[in-house]
mmCIF file of C-alpha atoms and ligand atoms in Angstrom:
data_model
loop_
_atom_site.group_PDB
_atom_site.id
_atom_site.type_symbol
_atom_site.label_atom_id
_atom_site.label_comp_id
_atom_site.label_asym_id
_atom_site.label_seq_id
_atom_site.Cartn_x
_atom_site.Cartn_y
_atom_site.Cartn_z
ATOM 1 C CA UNK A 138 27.077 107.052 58.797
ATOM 2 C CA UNK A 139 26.260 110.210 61.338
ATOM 3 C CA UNK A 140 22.922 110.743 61.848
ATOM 4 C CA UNK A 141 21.896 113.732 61.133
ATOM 5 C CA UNK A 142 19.871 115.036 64.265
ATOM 6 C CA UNK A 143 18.316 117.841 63.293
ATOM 7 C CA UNK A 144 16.763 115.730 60.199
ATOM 8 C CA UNK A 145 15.771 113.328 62.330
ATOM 9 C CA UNK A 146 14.038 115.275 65.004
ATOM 10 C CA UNK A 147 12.105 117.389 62.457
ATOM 11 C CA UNK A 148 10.905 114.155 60.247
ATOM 12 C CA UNK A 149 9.677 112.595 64.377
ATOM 13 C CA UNK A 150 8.495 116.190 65.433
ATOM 14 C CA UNK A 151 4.421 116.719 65.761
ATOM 15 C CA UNK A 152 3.631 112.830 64.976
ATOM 16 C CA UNK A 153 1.100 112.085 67.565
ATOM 17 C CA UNK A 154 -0.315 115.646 68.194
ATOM 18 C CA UNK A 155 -3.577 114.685 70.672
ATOM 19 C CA UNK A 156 -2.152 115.187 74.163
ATOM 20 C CA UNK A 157 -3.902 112.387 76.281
ATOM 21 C CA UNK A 158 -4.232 111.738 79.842
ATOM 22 C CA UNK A 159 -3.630 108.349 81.375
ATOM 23 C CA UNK A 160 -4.909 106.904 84.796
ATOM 24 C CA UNK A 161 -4.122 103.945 86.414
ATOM 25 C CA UNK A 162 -4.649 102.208 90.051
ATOM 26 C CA UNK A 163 -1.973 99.776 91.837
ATOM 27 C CA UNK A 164 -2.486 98.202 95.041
ATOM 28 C CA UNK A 165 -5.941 101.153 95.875
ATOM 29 C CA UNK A 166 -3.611 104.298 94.908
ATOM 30 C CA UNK A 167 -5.534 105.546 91.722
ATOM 31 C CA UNK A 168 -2.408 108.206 89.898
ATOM 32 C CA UNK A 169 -2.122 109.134 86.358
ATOM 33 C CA UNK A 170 -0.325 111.556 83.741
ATOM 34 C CA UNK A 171 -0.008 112.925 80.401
ATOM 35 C CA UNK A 172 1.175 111.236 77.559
ATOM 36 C CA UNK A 173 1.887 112.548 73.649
ATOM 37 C CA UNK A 174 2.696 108.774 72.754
ATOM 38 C CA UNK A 175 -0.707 107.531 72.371
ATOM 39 C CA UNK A 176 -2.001 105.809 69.795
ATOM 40 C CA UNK A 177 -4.042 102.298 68.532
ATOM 41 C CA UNK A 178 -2.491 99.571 68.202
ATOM 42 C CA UNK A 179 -4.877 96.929 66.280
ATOM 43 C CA UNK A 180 -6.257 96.300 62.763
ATOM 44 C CA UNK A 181 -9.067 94.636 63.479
ATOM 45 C CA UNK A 182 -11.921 97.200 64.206
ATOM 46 C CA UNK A 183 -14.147 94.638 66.391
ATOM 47 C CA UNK A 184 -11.209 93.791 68.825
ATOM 48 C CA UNK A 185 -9.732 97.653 69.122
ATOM 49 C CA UNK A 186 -5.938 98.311 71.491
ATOM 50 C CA UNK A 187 -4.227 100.840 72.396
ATOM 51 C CA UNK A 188 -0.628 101.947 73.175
ATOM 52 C CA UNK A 189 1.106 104.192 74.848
ATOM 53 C CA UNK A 190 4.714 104.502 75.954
ATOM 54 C CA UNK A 191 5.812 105.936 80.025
ATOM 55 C CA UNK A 192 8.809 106.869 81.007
ATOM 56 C CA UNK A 193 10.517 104.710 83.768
ATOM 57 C CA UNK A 194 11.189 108.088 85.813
ATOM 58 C CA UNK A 195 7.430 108.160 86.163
ATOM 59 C CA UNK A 196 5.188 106.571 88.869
ATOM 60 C CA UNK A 197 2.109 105.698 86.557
ATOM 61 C CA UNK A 198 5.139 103.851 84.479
ATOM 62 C CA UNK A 199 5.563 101.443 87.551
ATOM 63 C CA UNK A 200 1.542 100.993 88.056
ATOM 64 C CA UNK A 201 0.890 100.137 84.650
ATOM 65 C CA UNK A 202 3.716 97.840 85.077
ATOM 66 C CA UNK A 203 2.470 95.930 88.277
ATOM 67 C CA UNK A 204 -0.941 96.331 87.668
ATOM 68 C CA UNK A 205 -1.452 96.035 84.053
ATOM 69 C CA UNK A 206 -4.763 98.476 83.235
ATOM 70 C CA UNK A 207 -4.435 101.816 81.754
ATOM 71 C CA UNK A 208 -7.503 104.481 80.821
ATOM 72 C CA UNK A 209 -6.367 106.223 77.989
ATOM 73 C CA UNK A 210 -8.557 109.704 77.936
ATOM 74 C CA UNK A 211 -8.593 112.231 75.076
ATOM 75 C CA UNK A 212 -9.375 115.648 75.810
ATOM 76 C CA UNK A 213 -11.518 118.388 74.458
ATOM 77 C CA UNK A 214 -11.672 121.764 72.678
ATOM 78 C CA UNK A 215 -15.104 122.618 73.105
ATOM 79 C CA UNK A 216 -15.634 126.290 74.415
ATOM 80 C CA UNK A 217 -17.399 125.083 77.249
ATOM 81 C CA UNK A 218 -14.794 121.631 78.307
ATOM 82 C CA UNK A 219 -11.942 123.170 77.780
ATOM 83 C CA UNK A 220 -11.146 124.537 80.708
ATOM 84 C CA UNK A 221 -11.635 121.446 82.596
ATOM 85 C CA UNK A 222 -9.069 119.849 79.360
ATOM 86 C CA UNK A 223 -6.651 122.251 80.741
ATOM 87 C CA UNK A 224 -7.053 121.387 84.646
ATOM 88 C CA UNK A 225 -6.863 117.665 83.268
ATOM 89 C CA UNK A 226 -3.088 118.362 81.577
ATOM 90 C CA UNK A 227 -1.685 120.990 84.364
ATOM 91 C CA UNK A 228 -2.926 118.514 87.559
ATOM 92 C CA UNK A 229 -1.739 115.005 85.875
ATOM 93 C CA UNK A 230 1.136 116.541 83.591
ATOM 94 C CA UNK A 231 2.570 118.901 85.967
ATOM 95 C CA UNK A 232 3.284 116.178 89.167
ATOM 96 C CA UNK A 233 4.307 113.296 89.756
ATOM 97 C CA UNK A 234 1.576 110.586 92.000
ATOM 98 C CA UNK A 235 4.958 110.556 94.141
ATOM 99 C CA UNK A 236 4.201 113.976 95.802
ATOM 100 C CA UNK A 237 0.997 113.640 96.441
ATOM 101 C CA UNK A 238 -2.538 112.483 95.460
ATOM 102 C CA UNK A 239 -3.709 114.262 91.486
ATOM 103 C CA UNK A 240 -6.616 112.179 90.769
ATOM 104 C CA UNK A 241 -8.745 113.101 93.783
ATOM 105 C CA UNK A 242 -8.327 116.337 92.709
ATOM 106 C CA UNK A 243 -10.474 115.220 89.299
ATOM 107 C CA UNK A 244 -14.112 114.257 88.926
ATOM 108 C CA UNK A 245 -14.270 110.812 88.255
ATOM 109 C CA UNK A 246 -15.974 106.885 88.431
ATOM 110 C CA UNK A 247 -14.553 103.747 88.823
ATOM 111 C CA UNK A 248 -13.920 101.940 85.839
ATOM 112 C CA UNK A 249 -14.479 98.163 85.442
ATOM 113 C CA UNK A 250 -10.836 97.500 85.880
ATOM 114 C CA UNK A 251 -10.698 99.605 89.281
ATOM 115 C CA UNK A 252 -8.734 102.767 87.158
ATOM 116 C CA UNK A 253 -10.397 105.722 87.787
ATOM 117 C CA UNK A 254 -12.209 107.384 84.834
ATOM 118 C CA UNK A 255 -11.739 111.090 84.388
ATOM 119 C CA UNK A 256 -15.889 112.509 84.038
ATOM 120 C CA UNK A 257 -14.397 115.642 82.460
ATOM 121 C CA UNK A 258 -12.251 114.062 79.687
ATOM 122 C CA UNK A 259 -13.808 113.805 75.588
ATOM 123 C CA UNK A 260 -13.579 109.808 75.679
ATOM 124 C CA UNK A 261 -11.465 107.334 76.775
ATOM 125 C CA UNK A 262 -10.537 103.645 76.555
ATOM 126 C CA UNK A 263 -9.766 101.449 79.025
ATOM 127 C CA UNK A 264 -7.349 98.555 78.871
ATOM 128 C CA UNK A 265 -5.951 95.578 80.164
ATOM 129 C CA UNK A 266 -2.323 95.435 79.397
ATOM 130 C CA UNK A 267 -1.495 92.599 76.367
ATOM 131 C CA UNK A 268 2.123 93.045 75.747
ATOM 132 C CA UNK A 269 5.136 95.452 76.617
ATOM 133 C CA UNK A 270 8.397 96.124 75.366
ATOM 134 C CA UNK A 271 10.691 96.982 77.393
ATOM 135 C CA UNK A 272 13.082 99.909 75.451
ATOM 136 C CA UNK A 273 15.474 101.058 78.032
ATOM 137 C CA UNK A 274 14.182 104.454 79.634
ATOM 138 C CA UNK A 275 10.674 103.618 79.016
ATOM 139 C CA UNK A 276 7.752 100.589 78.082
ATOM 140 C CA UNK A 277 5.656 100.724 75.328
ATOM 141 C CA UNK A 278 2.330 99.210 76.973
ATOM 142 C CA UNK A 279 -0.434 97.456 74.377
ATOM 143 C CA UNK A 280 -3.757 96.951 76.024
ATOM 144 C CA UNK A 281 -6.835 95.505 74.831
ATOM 145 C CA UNK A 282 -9.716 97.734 74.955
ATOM 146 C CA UNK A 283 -12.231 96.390 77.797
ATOM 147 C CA UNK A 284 -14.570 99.372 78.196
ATOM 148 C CA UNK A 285 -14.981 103.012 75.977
ATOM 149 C CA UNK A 286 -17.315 105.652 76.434
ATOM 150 C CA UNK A 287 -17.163 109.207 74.217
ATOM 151 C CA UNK A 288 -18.866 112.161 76.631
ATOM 152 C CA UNK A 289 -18.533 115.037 74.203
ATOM 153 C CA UNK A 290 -19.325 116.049 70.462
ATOM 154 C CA UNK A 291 -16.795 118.787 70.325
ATOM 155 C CA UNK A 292 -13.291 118.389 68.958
ATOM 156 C CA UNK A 293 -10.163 116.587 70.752
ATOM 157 C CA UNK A 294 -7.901 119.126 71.790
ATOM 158 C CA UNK A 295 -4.681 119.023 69.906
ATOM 159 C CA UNK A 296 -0.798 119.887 72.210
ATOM 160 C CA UNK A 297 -0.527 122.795 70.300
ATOM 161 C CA UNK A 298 -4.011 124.401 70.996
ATOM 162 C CA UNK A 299 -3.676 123.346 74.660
ATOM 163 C CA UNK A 300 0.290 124.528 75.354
ATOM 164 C CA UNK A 301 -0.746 128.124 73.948
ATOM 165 C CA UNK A 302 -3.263 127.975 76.670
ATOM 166 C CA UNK A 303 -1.129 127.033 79.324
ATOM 167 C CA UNK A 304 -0.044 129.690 82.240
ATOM 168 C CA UNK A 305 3.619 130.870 82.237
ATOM 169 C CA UNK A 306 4.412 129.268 85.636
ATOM 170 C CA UNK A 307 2.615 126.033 84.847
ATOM 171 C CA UNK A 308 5.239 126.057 81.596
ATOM 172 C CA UNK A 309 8.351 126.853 84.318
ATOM 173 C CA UNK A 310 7.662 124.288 86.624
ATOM 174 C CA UNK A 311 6.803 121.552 83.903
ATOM 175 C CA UNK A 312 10.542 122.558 82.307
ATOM 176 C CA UNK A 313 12.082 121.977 85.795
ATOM 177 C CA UNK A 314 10.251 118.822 86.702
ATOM 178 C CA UNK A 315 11.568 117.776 82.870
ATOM 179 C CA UNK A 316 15.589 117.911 84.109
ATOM 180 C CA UNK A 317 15.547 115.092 86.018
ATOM 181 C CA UNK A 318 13.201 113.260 83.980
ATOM 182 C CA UNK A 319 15.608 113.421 80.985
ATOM 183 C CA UNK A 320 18.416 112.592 83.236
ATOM 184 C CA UNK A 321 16.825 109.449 84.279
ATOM 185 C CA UNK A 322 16.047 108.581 80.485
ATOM 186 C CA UNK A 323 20.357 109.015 79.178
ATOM 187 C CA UNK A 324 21.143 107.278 82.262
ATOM 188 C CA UNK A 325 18.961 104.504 81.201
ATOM 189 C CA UNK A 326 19.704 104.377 77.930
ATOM 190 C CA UNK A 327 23.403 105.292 77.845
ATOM 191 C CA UNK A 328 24.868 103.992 81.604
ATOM 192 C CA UNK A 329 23.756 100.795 82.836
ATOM 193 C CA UNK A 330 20.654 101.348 84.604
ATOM 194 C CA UNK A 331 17.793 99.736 84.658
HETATM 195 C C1 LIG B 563 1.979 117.294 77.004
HETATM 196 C C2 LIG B 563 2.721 116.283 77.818
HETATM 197 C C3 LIG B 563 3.130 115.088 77.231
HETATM 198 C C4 LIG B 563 3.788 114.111 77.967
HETATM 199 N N1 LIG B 563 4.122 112.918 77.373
HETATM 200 C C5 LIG B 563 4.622 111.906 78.133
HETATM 201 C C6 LIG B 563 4.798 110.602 77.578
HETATM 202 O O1 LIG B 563 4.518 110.339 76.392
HETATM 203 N N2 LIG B 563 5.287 109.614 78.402
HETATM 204 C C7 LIG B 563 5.596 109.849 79.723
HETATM 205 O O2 LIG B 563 6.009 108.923 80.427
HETATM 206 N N3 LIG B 563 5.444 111.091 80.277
HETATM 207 C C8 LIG B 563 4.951 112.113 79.512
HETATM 208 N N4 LIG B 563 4.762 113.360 80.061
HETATM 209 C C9 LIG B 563 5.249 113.636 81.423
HETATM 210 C C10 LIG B 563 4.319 113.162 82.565
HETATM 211 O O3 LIG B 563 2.972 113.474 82.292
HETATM 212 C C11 LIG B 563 4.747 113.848 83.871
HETATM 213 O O4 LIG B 563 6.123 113.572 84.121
HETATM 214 C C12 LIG B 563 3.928 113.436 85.089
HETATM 215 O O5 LIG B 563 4.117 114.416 86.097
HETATM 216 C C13 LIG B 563 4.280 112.069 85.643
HETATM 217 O O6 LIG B 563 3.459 111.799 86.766
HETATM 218 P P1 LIG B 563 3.604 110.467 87.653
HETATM 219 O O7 LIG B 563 4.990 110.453 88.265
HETATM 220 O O8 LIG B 563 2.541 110.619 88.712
HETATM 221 O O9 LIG B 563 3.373 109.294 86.773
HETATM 222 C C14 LIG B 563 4.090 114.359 79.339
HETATM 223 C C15 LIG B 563 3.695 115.568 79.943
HETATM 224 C C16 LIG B 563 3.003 116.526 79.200
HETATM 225 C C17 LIG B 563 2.542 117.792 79.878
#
């Protein structure tokens, strides 16, 4: 049977809408990015995890690999946080660690893993890496939850609140840095990288 695409792509489209930022540390270089494939991973409320899934192309993909914490940070709406929600999304989404330094650019503290903690971001978890699947052009990572703090009341921003928000510019250069990322993904998945 063909699979239809189109049907496919609009039943996946919009499933994990909360935008979150990730941040990592590997050998004393703290990096991080943004990630719309967050989500928890256990059923059993006293003993919470959380997943996420990075692209190979992607340095904080190799950290989490080698060093196996993650700090997974929502973000907030609130009139007066999100602004800094927006500086969070452009300075981790918009780079890659591989150019240069994004998290000294944030405020943060060290969590009790050694991953930085973003003081600007809604909540976060932070985890020690369980289990990981490898699926080609990416890992889905599973951590267990080690430490959690929530810093604001407000809302968690949602991707469609925060793209509408985003500068025109910030939107070009994200596209172009997204060409060779998708590259690297159908050469994973379709030659025989890996
Ligand atoms: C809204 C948004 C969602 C993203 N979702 C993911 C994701 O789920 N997984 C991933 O690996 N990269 C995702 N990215 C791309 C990375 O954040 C981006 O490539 C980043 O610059 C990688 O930085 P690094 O090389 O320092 O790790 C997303 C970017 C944005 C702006």
């Amino acid at each position: 049977m063909t699979v239809d695409i189109n049907a496919a792509n609009k039943t996946l489209a919009g499933l994990r809408p909360f935008p979150v930022a990730i941040t990592t540390v590997d050998g004393g270089f703290a990096n991080g990015l943004m990630s719309l494939s967050a989500g928890s991973a256990s059923i059993i409320p006293e003993a919470p995890r959380a997943m996420c899934g990075l692209t190979k192309y992607n340095m904080t993909h190799d950290m989490v690999l080698n060093s196996g914490v993650f700090v997974m940070h929502m973000l907030s709406a609130g009139d007066d946080e999100v602004d800094a929600s927006m500086e969070i999304l452009m300075t981790l989404g918009g780079s890659s660690g591989r150019d240069g330094d994004k998290i000294g650019k944030l405020r943060t503290k060290t969590g009790e893993t050694g991953a930085p903690i973003l003081l600007d971001a809604h909540s976060y978890v932070e985890c020690r890496v369980v289990g990981s699947l490898d699926v080609q052009e990416s890992t889905i990572f599973v951590g267990d939850v080690v430490a959690s703090e929530v810093f604001s009341e407000a809302q968690r921003i949602k991707i469609g609140e925060a793209w509408g928000k985003l500068p025109e510019d910030w939107i070009e250069q994200y596209d172009a840095n997204h060409v060779p990322q998708l590259q690297s993904a159908k050469d994973h998945r379709f030659g025989q990288k890996v």
